[in-house]
């Protein structure tokens, strides 16, 4: 699956829904993002309507639009044609063949009360109990489909303390509205810096390593490697079969409709950087290695037999020209470097196999992640997969293309995505945010992992199939993997307990 290009936002009138937007809101998939902001103080929801009306709705017309079928207009056109009008009927046939199943955005009046939810929990509970209630509430709204006769977003104001905050503000945003890059650009336009609201947010640089100017021979060698990698990776994605069922993949039909439990942990970025220096990779290499080792530790604990499973992770790749957040003015430009929409692809990465992860060197998982992801990035497989998907859409329609995307997700084990957050503390309507995270829900997989940096820390969230994956044990294994790698990076070693 790959990025989409050329689907710009127009002001006024109906707007075409981008291909990826149609895939994510189709008969086979309904994918959305839960973004949870945890407050330092109890939440005051009195400014909610003003913030939504004056800040969120003006960001983009999609927050005031519903998705409609183009077929409806073709039916109107059909009724207006004379039965004997051959030219009109021929034109209609061509339009139906080309537009069948296509959708577009239509502006509607927004009743803000329909989009704001304030749950009520029993009074007098402990913080631990309210934390559990919040988790159960997130599971509940994660299972609920969004109404198609309203704009595809909601907010949920949970005014009860948890173990990680005094209250939680949850944005539920349909993935058809845009990818994480554009959705967070929209949200950041509604947020302010807590230290000085007049200043813009700053973000960690995404450029890791030194820029070099290769000579002619180096460029030629690089082109050759890209060609070889492309043939290898694209061919592999075409012939790859379904992943094995495992302790982290049930493989059951309809897994996307089952409850998802969201849990998380926090890693200090300074410690991750020490591991990065040790192996000479990037922060993404390090955290991917930790995830791969943590999954192996979990599988070992859950599996009585020493069996290595064939498992694949879909690692999200941002295909935008720019790598940092842009202003809303820049995003809204149809010809801008980073226009609004879904622009990303997935790297198919095989999980390392280890019959006994206790006996391997932890940093080897980082080195292997670095090697594998580096090879896949230095290929054009993502873009060739995108061209294949676009060809399917043009020949068979968006619903068939959506089934192809659904099948790609269903046949793999997990999805990994990450976002970069600001270095400064943010506030929402004057209320300071202690931490925040996001989760993608509605994907036909038993496990989804997301990462988000904020104020020098990395929040890793896990969306796990309820009653299939033990989320507490999974988090414990991830923490153990981090401890093992940190110990080896310091020159020591760590053993499983």
Short mmCIF file of C-alpha atoms in Angstrom, two decimals:
data_model
loop_
_atom_site.label_atom_id
_atom_site.label_comp_id
_atom_site.label_asym_id
_atom_site.label_seq_id
_atom_site.Cartn_x
_atom_site.Cartn_y
_atom_site.Cartn_z
CA UNK A 1 0.00 0.00 0.00
CA UNK A 2 1.32 3.41 -0.88
CA UNK A 3 0.79 7.12 -0.80
CA UNK A 4 -1.80 9.02 -2.74
CA UNK A 5 -1.04 12.19 -4.61
CA UNK A 6 -3.00 14.85 -6.42
CA UNK A 7 -6.13 14.75 -4.28
CA UNK A 8 -6.28 18.35 -3.16
CA UNK A 9 -8.80 20.13 -0.97
CA UNK A 10 -11.03 22.65 -2.68
CA UNK A 11 -12.96 25.36 -0.93
CA UNK A 12 -16.64 25.35 -1.78
CA UNK A 13 -18.73 22.65 -3.49
CA UNK A 14 -18.33 18.90 -3.26
CA UNK A 15 -14.80 17.54 -2.95
CA UNK A 16 -13.64 14.15 -4.22
CA UNK A 17 -12.71 11.66 -1.55
CA UNK A 18 -9.13 10.48 -2.00
CA UNK A 19 -8.55 6.79 -2.86
CA UNK A 20 -7.17 5.93 0.59
CA UNK A 21 -10.05 7.79 2.21
CA UNK A 22 -12.46 5.55 0.32
CA UNK A 23 -10.56 2.39 1.27
CA UNK A 24 -10.66 3.32 4.97
CA UNK A 25 -14.42 3.99 4.84
CA UNK A 26 -15.76 1.15 2.71
CA UNK A 27 -17.94 -1.92 3.04
CA UNK A 28 -14.95 -3.97 4.22
CA UNK A 29 -13.14 -1.46 6.45
CA UNK A 30 -13.86 1.43 8.78
CA UNK A 31 -10.59 2.65 10.29
CA UNK A 32 -10.24 5.55 12.68
CA UNK A 33 -7.79 7.11 15.11
CA UNK A 34 -8.22 7.57 18.85
CA UNK A 35 -6.00 10.38 20.15
CA UNK A 36 -6.01 10.67 23.96
CA UNK A 37 -4.69 13.78 25.74
CA UNK A 38 -4.17 13.35 29.48
CA UNK A 39 -4.59 16.48 31.60
CA UNK A 40 -2.47 17.59 34.54
CA UNK A 41 -5.56 18.97 36.29
CA UNK A 42 -9.26 18.03 36.33
CA UNK A 43 -10.82 18.92 32.99
CA UNK A 44 -13.00 22.01 32.68
CA UNK A 45 -15.23 21.37 29.68
CA UNK A 46 -16.95 24.77 29.63
CA UNK A 47 -14.85 26.09 26.65
CA UNK A 48 -15.56 22.99 24.53
CA UNK A 49 -18.15 24.41 22.14
CA UNK A 50 -16.25 27.65 21.54
CA UNK A 51 -13.03 25.76 20.82
CA UNK A 52 -14.74 23.43 18.38
CA UNK A 53 -16.70 26.19 16.65
CA UNK A 54 -13.89 28.73 16.37
CA UNK A 55 -10.79 26.54 16.07
CA UNK A 56 -11.51 23.00 14.86
CA UNK A 57 -14.29 23.47 12.30
CA UNK A 58 -12.48 26.25 10.36
CA UNK A 59 -9.35 24.08 10.01
CA UNK A 60 -10.69 22.06 7.09
CA UNK A 61 -14.02 21.55 5.35
CA UNK A 62 -13.84 17.82 6.02
CA UNK A 63 -14.71 18.46 9.65
CA UNK A 64 -18.01 19.86 8.37
CA UNK A 65 -18.63 17.31 5.62
CA UNK A 66 -20.14 13.88 5.17
CA UNK A 67 -19.15 11.23 2.64
CA UNK A 68 -21.71 10.52 -0.08
CA UNK A 69 -21.85 8.10 -2.99
CA UNK A 70 -21.42 9.56 -6.46
CA UNK A 71 -23.85 6.92 -7.68
CA UNK A 72 -26.70 8.97 -6.18
CA UNK A 73 -26.07 11.87 -8.55
CA UNK A 74 -25.81 9.47 -11.49
CA UNK A 75 -29.27 8.15 -10.63
CA UNK A 76 -30.63 11.70 -10.78
CA UNK A 77 -28.85 12.21 -14.11
CA UNK A 78 -30.36 8.94 -15.34
CA UNK A 79 -33.92 10.03 -14.49
CA UNK A 80 -33.42 13.31 -16.34
CA UNK A 81 -32.43 11.52 -19.56
CA UNK A 82 -34.96 10.71 -22.23
CA UNK A 83 -35.44 7.02 -22.87
CA UNK A 84 -34.75 7.65 -26.57
CA UNK A 85 -31.77 9.91 -25.99
CA UNK A 86 -28.98 7.61 -27.17
CA UNK A 87 -26.23 10.15 -26.59
CA UNK A 88 -27.38 10.79 -23.05
CA UNK A 89 -27.60 7.07 -22.28
CA UNK A 90 -24.13 6.47 -23.68
CA UNK A 91 -22.77 9.30 -21.56
CA UNK A 92 -24.47 7.82 -18.51
CA UNK A 93 -23.02 4.37 -19.17
CA UNK A 94 -19.53 5.84 -19.39
CA UNK A 95 -20.00 7.79 -16.16
CA UNK A 96 -21.40 4.79 -14.29
CA UNK A 97 -18.49 2.63 -15.42
CA UNK A 98 -15.96 5.26 -14.37
CA UNK A 99 -17.62 6.55 -11.19
CA UNK A 100 -19.22 3.42 -9.75
CA UNK A 101 -18.54 3.31 -6.03
CA UNK A 102 -16.72 6.66 -6.00
CA UNK A 103 -17.43 9.02 -3.09
CA UNK A 104 -17.11 12.70 -2.36
CA UNK A 105 -17.29 15.12 0.57
CA UNK A 106 -20.38 17.31 0.92
CA UNK A 107 -20.63 20.22 3.36
CA UNK A 108 -23.44 20.01 5.92
CA UNK A 109 -24.58 21.95 8.95
CA UNK A 110 -22.82 20.68 12.07
CA UNK A 111 -24.64 20.23 15.36
CA UNK A 112 -21.73 20.25 17.80
CA UNK A 113 -23.77 18.60 20.53
CA UNK A 114 -23.93 15.47 18.37
CA UNK A 115 -20.14 15.19 18.44
CA UNK A 116 -19.41 15.82 22.13
CA UNK A 117 -19.66 12.99 24.65
CA UNK A 118 -19.13 13.20 28.41
CA UNK A 119 -19.31 9.74 30.03
CA UNK A 120 -20.42 9.29 33.64
CA UNK A 121 -18.71 6.71 35.83
CA UNK A 122 -19.79 5.61 39.35
CA UNK A 123 -18.72 8.00 42.10
CA UNK A 124 -16.36 7.26 44.94
CA UNK A 125 -14.06 4.85 43.10
CA UNK A 126 -10.30 4.64 43.51
CA UNK A 127 -7.91 6.00 40.88
CA UNK A 128 -7.11 2.42 39.85
CA UNK A 129 -10.81 1.71 39.30
CA UNK A 130 -11.29 4.90 37.29
CA UNK A 131 -8.26 3.94 35.22
CA UNK A 132 -9.93 0.62 34.46
CA UNK A 133 -13.22 2.40 33.65
CA UNK A 134 -11.37 4.67 31.22
CA UNK A 135 -9.75 1.70 29.50
CA UNK A 136 -13.12 -0.02 29.19
CA UNK A 137 -14.66 3.15 27.80
CA UNK A 138 -11.93 3.42 25.14
CA UNK A 139 -12.59 -0.22 24.23
CA UNK A 140 -16.29 0.59 23.93
CA UNK A 141 -15.93 3.60 21.63
CA UNK A 142 -13.30 1.70 19.66
CA UNK A 143 -15.97 -0.84 18.67
CA UNK A 144 -18.63 1.71 17.74
CA UNK A 145 -19.00 2.63 14.09
CA UNK A 146 -19.30 6.30 13.23
CA UNK A 147 -22.58 7.56 11.80
CA UNK A 148 -22.32 8.30 8.09
CA UNK A 149 -24.93 11.07 8.21
CA UNK A 150 -22.63 13.23 10.38
CA UNK A 151 -19.08 14.52 9.91
CA UNK A 152 -16.68 11.72 10.82
CA UNK A 153 -15.28 12.93 14.14
CA UNK A 154 -16.16 12.94 17.84
CA UNK A 155 -14.64 14.07 21.11
CA UNK A 156 -15.02 12.30 24.44
CA UNK A 157 -14.33 14.22 27.65
CA UNK A 158 -13.53 11.83 30.49
CA UNK A 159 -13.55 13.89 33.69
CA UNK A 160 -12.17 11.19 35.95
CA UNK A 161 -8.57 10.59 37.11
CA UNK A 162 -6.42 7.73 35.86
CA UNK A 163 -2.98 6.47 36.78
CA UNK A 164 -1.52 8.76 34.10
CA UNK A 165 -3.65 11.92 34.32
CA UNK A 166 -6.41 13.84 36.09
CA UNK A 167 -8.69 13.55 33.08
CA UNK A 168 -8.60 12.42 29.45
CA UNK A 169 -9.74 14.23 26.30
CA UNK A 170 -10.19 11.79 23.42
CA UNK A 171 -10.52 12.76 19.78
CA UNK A 172 -12.07 10.03 17.64
CA UNK A 173 -11.19 10.86 14.03
CA UNK A 174 -12.00 8.74 11.01
CA UNK A 175 -8.88 7.86 9.02
CA UNK A 176 -10.72 8.92 5.86
CA UNK A 177 -10.26 12.53 7.05
CA UNK A 178 -6.49 12.27 6.64
CA UNK A 179 -3.36 10.60 7.94
CA UNK A 180 -1.68 11.23 11.28
CA UNK A 181 0.45 14.00 9.78
CA UNK A 182 -2.50 16.11 8.67
CA UNK A 183 -4.78 15.22 11.59
CA UNK A 184 -2.18 16.24 14.16
CA UNK A 185 -1.36 19.37 12.16
CA UNK A 186 -5.06 20.22 12.51
CA UNK A 187 -5.11 19.45 16.24
CA UNK A 188 -1.91 21.41 16.88
CA UNK A 189 -3.58 24.45 15.33
CA UNK A 190 -6.09 24.27 18.21
CA UNK A 191 -3.39 23.85 20.87
CA UNK A 192 -0.89 26.25 22.41
CA UNK A 193 2.46 26.10 24.11
CA UNK A 194 2.01 26.11 27.87
CA UNK A 195 5.15 28.20 28.49
CA UNK A 196 4.34 30.88 25.90
CA UNK A 197 1.15 30.58 23.81
CA UNK A 198 2.46 33.16 21.34
CA UNK A 199 5.34 30.90 20.24
CA UNK A 200 5.03 27.96 17.81
CA UNK A 201 5.80 24.40 18.80
CA UNK A 202 9.21 22.97 18.01
CA UNK A 203 9.76 19.36 17.05
CA UNK A 204 12.76 17.01 17.10
CA UNK A 205 14.61 16.86 13.82
CA UNK A 206 13.69 13.81 11.77
CA UNK A 207 16.99 13.92 9.92
CA UNK A 208 19.33 11.48 11.60
CA UNK A 209 22.87 11.08 10.37
CA UNK A 210 25.02 13.30 8.19
CA UNK A 211 24.10 14.47 4.71
CA UNK A 212 26.64 13.43 2.09
CA UNK A 213 27.21 14.41 -1.52
CA UNK A 214 27.94 11.13 -3.31
CA UNK A 215 30.11 11.06 -6.40
CA UNK A 216 29.12 9.56 -9.74
CA UNK A 217 30.22 6.02 -8.90
CA UNK A 218 28.47 6.12 -5.53
CA UNK A 219 25.26 7.27 -7.20
CA UNK A 220 25.54 4.50 -9.77
CA UNK A 221 26.12 1.89 -7.06
CA UNK A 222 23.17 3.25 -5.10
CA UNK A 223 20.93 3.06 -8.17
CA UNK A 224 21.97 -0.54 -8.71
CA UNK A 225 21.18 -1.41 -5.09
CA UNK A 226 17.80 0.29 -5.37
CA UNK A 227 17.01 -1.72 -8.49
CA UNK A 228 17.99 -5.01 -6.87
CA UNK A 229 16.12 -4.17 -3.66
CA UNK A 230 13.03 -3.13 -5.60
CA UNK A 231 12.89 -6.39 -7.56
CA UNK A 232 13.43 -8.39 -4.38
CA UNK A 233 10.96 -6.54 -2.15
CA UNK A 234 8.18 -6.03 -4.68
CA UNK A 235 8.41 -9.63 -5.81
CA UNK A 236 8.28 -10.81 -2.20
CA UNK A 237 5.13 -8.82 -1.45
CA UNK A 238 3.41 -10.35 -4.50
CA UNK A 239 4.15 -13.98 -3.59
CA UNK A 240 4.01 -13.66 0.21
CA UNK A 241 1.37 -15.82 1.81
CA UNK A 242 -0.59 -15.45 5.03
CA UNK A 243 1.30 -15.20 8.32
CA UNK A 244 1.15 -18.09 10.78
CA UNK A 245 -1.32 -18.03 13.61
CA UNK A 246 0.64 -17.20 16.74
CA UNK A 247 0.22 -15.86 20.29
CA UNK A 248 0.02 -12.36 18.76
CA UNK A 249 -2.12 -13.24 15.72
CA UNK A 250 -5.42 -15.08 16.10
CA UNK A 251 -6.04 -15.07 12.35
CA UNK A 252 -9.79 -15.26 12.96
CA UNK A 253 -12.18 -13.70 10.42
CA UNK A 254 -13.71 -10.44 11.60
CA UNK A 255 -10.99 -9.71 14.14
CA UNK A 256 -11.44 -6.00 13.39
CA UNK A 257 -14.90 -6.16 14.99
CA UNK A 258 -13.63 -7.57 18.28
CA UNK A 259 -12.92 -5.44 21.36
CA UNK A 260 -9.48 -3.85 21.55
CA UNK A 261 -7.70 -3.15 24.84
CA UNK A 262 -5.36 -0.14 24.81
CA UNK A 263 -2.35 -0.12 27.10
CA UNK A 264 0.91 1.82 26.99
CA UNK A 265 4.33 2.46 28.48
CA UNK A 266 6.88 5.27 28.35
CA UNK A 267 10.55 5.12 27.37
CA UNK A 268 12.97 8.02 28.05
CA UNK A 269 14.42 9.25 24.77
CA UNK A 270 17.81 9.85 26.36
CA UNK A 271 18.17 6.14 27.09
CA UNK A 272 17.07 5.25 23.54
CA UNK A 273 19.71 7.61 22.19
CA UNK A 274 22.41 5.81 24.18
CA UNK A 275 21.40 2.55 22.52
CA UNK A 276 21.34 4.34 19.17
CA UNK A 277 24.92 5.54 19.65
CA UNK A 278 26.00 2.02 20.55
CA UNK A 279 24.66 0.45 17.35
CA UNK A 280 25.05 3.45 15.03
CA UNK A 281 21.44 3.42 13.92
CA UNK A 282 18.42 5.67 14.41
CA UNK A 283 15.82 6.00 17.16
CA UNK A 284 13.37 4.20 14.87
CA UNK A 285 15.82 1.30 14.49
CA UNK A 286 16.18 1.09 18.27
CA UNK A 287 12.49 1.11 19.10
CA UNK A 288 11.72 -1.34 16.29
CA UNK A 289 14.40 -3.66 17.68
CA UNK A 290 12.90 -3.36 21.16
CA UNK A 291 9.46 -4.22 19.79
CA UNK A 292 10.79 -7.23 17.89
CA UNK A 293 12.63 -8.55 20.95
CA UNK A 294 9.65 -7.85 23.20
CA UNK A 295 7.37 -9.79 20.85
CA UNK A 296 9.76 -12.75 20.86
CA UNK A 297 9.85 -12.73 24.66
CA UNK A 298 6.04 -12.63 24.79
CA UNK A 299 5.66 -15.44 22.24
CA UNK A 300 8.12 -17.55 24.22
CA UNK A 301 6.13 -17.06 27.43
CA UNK A 302 2.80 -17.82 25.74
CA UNK A 303 4.00 -20.78 23.69
CA UNK A 304 4.74 -24.08 25.44
CA UNK A 305 6.60 -25.44 22.42
CA UNK A 306 9.76 -23.83 21.03
CA UNK A 307 8.26 -22.86 17.66
CA UNK A 308 9.33 -19.95 15.46
CA UNK A 309 6.38 -18.39 13.65
CA UNK A 310 6.35 -16.68 10.26
CA UNK A 311 5.24 -13.16 11.19
CA UNK A 312 5.25 -9.86 9.32
CA UNK A 313 4.98 -6.29 10.57
CA UNK A 314 3.67 -3.49 8.40
CA UNK A 315 5.85 -0.50 9.31
CA UNK A 316 4.32 2.82 8.29
CA UNK A 317 6.46 4.98 6.00
CA UNK A 318 5.74 8.69 5.54
CA UNK A 319 6.04 9.37 1.79
CA UNK A 320 5.74 13.14 2.01
CA UNK A 321 8.45 15.38 0.61
CA UNK A 322 8.65 17.19 3.95
CA UNK A 323 9.23 15.35 7.21
CA UNK A 324 8.13 17.95 9.77
CA UNK A 325 4.73 19.46 10.51
CA UNK A 326 3.62 22.24 8.20
CA UNK A 327 1.42 25.25 8.84
CA UNK A 328 -2.25 24.91 7.95
CA UNK A 329 -1.75 27.48 5.20
CA UNK A 330 0.89 25.24 3.60
CA UNK A 331 -1.17 22.06 4.00
CA UNK A 332 -4.23 23.67 2.44
CA UNK A 333 -2.36 24.65 -0.73
CA UNK A 334 -3.37 22.25 -3.55
CA UNK A 335 0.13 22.52 -5.03
CA UNK A 336 1.99 22.56 -1.69
CA UNK A 337 4.77 20.17 -0.76
CA UNK A 338 2.57 18.43 1.79
CA UNK A 339 -1.14 18.81 0.95
CA UNK A 340 -3.95 17.50 3.12
CA UNK A 341 -4.73 13.80 2.85
CA UNK A 342 -3.36 10.29 3.40
CA UNK A 343 0.18 10.06 2.11
CA UNK A 344 1.97 7.01 3.44
CA UNK A 345 2.96 3.48 2.59
CA UNK A 346 3.77 0.29 4.47
CA UNK A 347 7.07 -1.57 4.59
CA UNK A 348 6.60 -5.34 4.90
CA UNK A 349 9.14 -6.38 7.53
CA UNK A 350 9.56 -10.02 8.59
CA UNK A 351 9.90 -10.42 12.35
CA UNK A 352 13.14 -12.10 13.43
CA UNK A 353 12.80 -15.73 14.42
CA UNK A 354 14.29 -16.86 17.68
CA UNK A 355 13.62 -20.17 19.40
CA UNK A 356 15.23 -18.85 22.57
CA UNK A 357 15.44 -15.02 22.76
CA UNK A 358 17.10 -15.28 26.19
CA UNK A 359 20.28 -16.57 24.59
CA UNK A 360 20.70 -13.98 21.82
CA UNK A 361 22.37 -10.61 22.10
CA UNK A 362 19.59 -8.03 22.54
CA UNK A 363 21.26 -5.43 20.33
CA UNK A 364 21.27 -7.91 17.45
CA UNK A 365 17.55 -7.23 17.12
CA UNK A 366 18.32 -3.53 16.58
CA UNK A 367 21.04 -4.30 14.06
CA UNK A 368 18.73 -6.61 12.17
CA UNK A 369 15.92 -4.04 12.19
CA UNK A 370 18.37 -1.41 10.93
CA UNK A 371 19.57 -3.65 8.10
CA UNK A 372 16.11 -4.83 7.04
CA UNK A 373 14.33 -1.47 7.15
CA UNK A 374 17.29 0.26 5.49
CA UNK A 375 17.15 -2.20 2.59
CA UNK A 376 13.40 -1.77 2.18
CA UNK A 377 13.62 2.02 2.28
CA UNK A 378 16.24 1.86 -0.47
CA UNK A 379 13.77 0.36 -2.89
CA UNK A 380 10.76 1.51 -4.87
CA UNK A 381 8.55 -1.36 -3.71
CA UNK A 382 6.26 0.95 -1.73
CA UNK A 383 5.55 3.05 -4.80
CA UNK A 384 5.12 0.02 -7.08
CA UNK A 385 2.60 -1.38 -4.60
CA UNK A 386 0.84 1.98 -4.73
CA UNK A 387 0.73 1.86 -8.53
CA UNK A 388 -0.68 -1.68 -8.35
CA UNK A 389 -3.38 -0.56 -5.91
CA UNK A 390 -4.27 2.42 -8.09
CA UNK A 391 -4.52 0.15 -11.14
CA UNK A 392 -6.91 -2.12 -9.25
CA UNK A 393 -9.00 0.92 -8.26
CA UNK A 394 -9.24 2.21 -11.82
CA UNK A 395 -10.05 -1.17 -13.34
CA UNK A 396 -12.26 -2.68 -10.63
CA UNK A 397 -13.38 0.26 -8.49
CA UNK A 398 -12.59 1.46 -4.94
CA UNK A 399 -14.45 -1.36 -3.17
CA UNK A 400 -12.28 -4.01 -4.84
CA UNK A 401 -9.17 -1.99 -4.03
CA UNK A 402 -10.36 -1.70 -0.42
CA UNK A 403 -10.66 -5.50 -0.26
CA UNK A 404 -7.07 -5.75 -1.48
CA UNK A 405 -5.91 -3.41 1.31
CA UNK A 406 -8.00 -5.33 3.84
CA UNK A 407 -6.43 -8.60 2.70
CA UNK A 408 -2.91 -7.17 3.02
CA UNK A 409 -3.60 -6.13 6.61
CA UNK A 410 -5.47 -9.33 7.48
CA UNK A 411 -2.66 -11.61 6.26
CA UNK A 412 0.02 -9.88 8.35
CA UNK A 413 0.58 -9.91 12.10
CA UNK A 414 0.76 -6.29 13.22
CA UNK A 415 1.08 -2.66 12.16
CA UNK A 416 3.65 -0.24 13.59
CA UNK A 417 3.28 3.53 13.18
CA UNK A 418 4.91 6.50 14.84
CA UNK A 419 4.46 10.26 15.13
CA UNK A 420 6.67 13.07 16.38
CA UNK A 421 5.27 15.33 19.11
CA UNK A 422 6.44 18.74 20.36
CA UNK A 423 9.36 19.33 22.68
CA UNK A 424 7.34 21.79 24.77
CA UNK A 425 4.36 21.14 27.02
CA UNK A 426 1.08 21.86 25.26
CA UNK A 427 -2.21 23.10 26.60
CA UNK A 428 -5.80 22.77 25.42
CA UNK A 429 -8.05 25.73 26.23
CA UNK A 430 -5.71 26.70 29.05
CA UNK A 431 -5.41 23.17 30.47
CA UNK A 432 -1.94 21.65 30.44
CA UNK A 433 -1.39 18.25 28.85
CA UNK A 434 0.67 15.80 30.88
CA UNK A 435 1.00 13.20 28.13
CA UNK A 436 -0.80 11.89 25.09
CA UNK A 437 -0.92 8.91 22.75
CA UNK A 438 -2.88 7.58 19.80
CA UNK A 439 -4.22 4.27 18.56
CA UNK A 440 -5.51 3.12 15.16
CA UNK A 441 -8.68 1.03 15.53
CA UNK A 442 -10.67 -1.04 13.04
CA UNK A 443 -7.68 -2.81 11.48
CA UNK A 444 -8.10 -6.57 10.83
CA UNK A 445 -5.18 -7.54 13.08
CA UNK A 446 -4.85 -8.72 16.68
CA UNK A 447 -2.09 -6.21 17.47
CA UNK A 448 -1.39 -2.59 16.58
CA UNK A 449 1.55 -0.63 18.01
CA UNK A 450 1.89 3.15 17.86
CA UNK A 451 4.62 5.48 19.10
CA UNK A 452 4.59 9.19 19.85
CA UNK A 453 7.33 11.42 21.27
CA UNK A 454 6.50 14.27 23.64
CA UNK A 455 8.72 16.38 25.90
CA UNK A 456 11.71 14.04 25.73
CA UNK A 457 9.75 10.81 26.22
CA UNK A 458 8.40 8.17 23.87
CA UNK A 459 4.90 6.85 24.57
CA UNK A 460 4.35 3.40 23.07
CA UNK A 461 0.72 2.23 22.90
CA UNK A 462 -0.57 -1.26 22.22
CA UNK A 463 -3.98 -2.08 20.78
CA UNK A 464 -4.54 -5.77 21.56
CA UNK A 465 -7.37 -8.16 20.79
CA UNK A 466 -9.28 -8.59 24.05
CA UNK A 467 -9.17 -12.04 25.67
CA UNK A 468 -6.57 -13.21 23.16
CA UNK A 469 -3.45 -11.19 23.95
CA UNK A 470 -2.46 -10.65 27.59
CA UNK A 471 -1.77 -6.91 27.42
CA UNK A 472 -0.11 -6.72 30.83
CA UNK A 473 2.32 -9.51 29.99
CA UNK A 474 3.03 -7.90 26.60
CA UNK A 475 3.88 -4.56 28.25
CA UNK A 476 6.07 -6.39 30.75
CA UNK A 477 7.95 -8.13 27.93
CA UNK A 478 8.50 -4.79 26.17
CA UNK A 479 9.89 -3.29 29.36
CA UNK A 480 12.16 -6.32 29.76
CA UNK A 481 13.40 -5.95 26.18
CA UNK A 482 14.26 -2.30 26.86
CA UNK A 483 16.11 -3.24 30.07
CA UNK A 484 18.07 -5.95 28.25
CA UNK A 485 19.15 -3.58 25.50
CA UNK A 486 20.03 -0.78 27.88
CA UNK A 487 22.15 -3.18 29.92
CA UNK A 488 24.03 -4.42 26.86
CA UNK A 489 24.53 -0.87 25.57
CA UNK A 490 26.16 -0.01 28.92
CA UNK A 491 28.50 -2.95 28.54
CA UNK A 492 26.64 -5.34 30.81
CA UNK A 493 24.03 -7.97 30.16
CA UNK A 494 20.53 -8.80 31.31
CA UNK A 495 18.87 -12.18 31.68
CA UNK A 496 15.25 -13.19 31.68
CA UNK A 497 13.74 -13.75 35.09
#
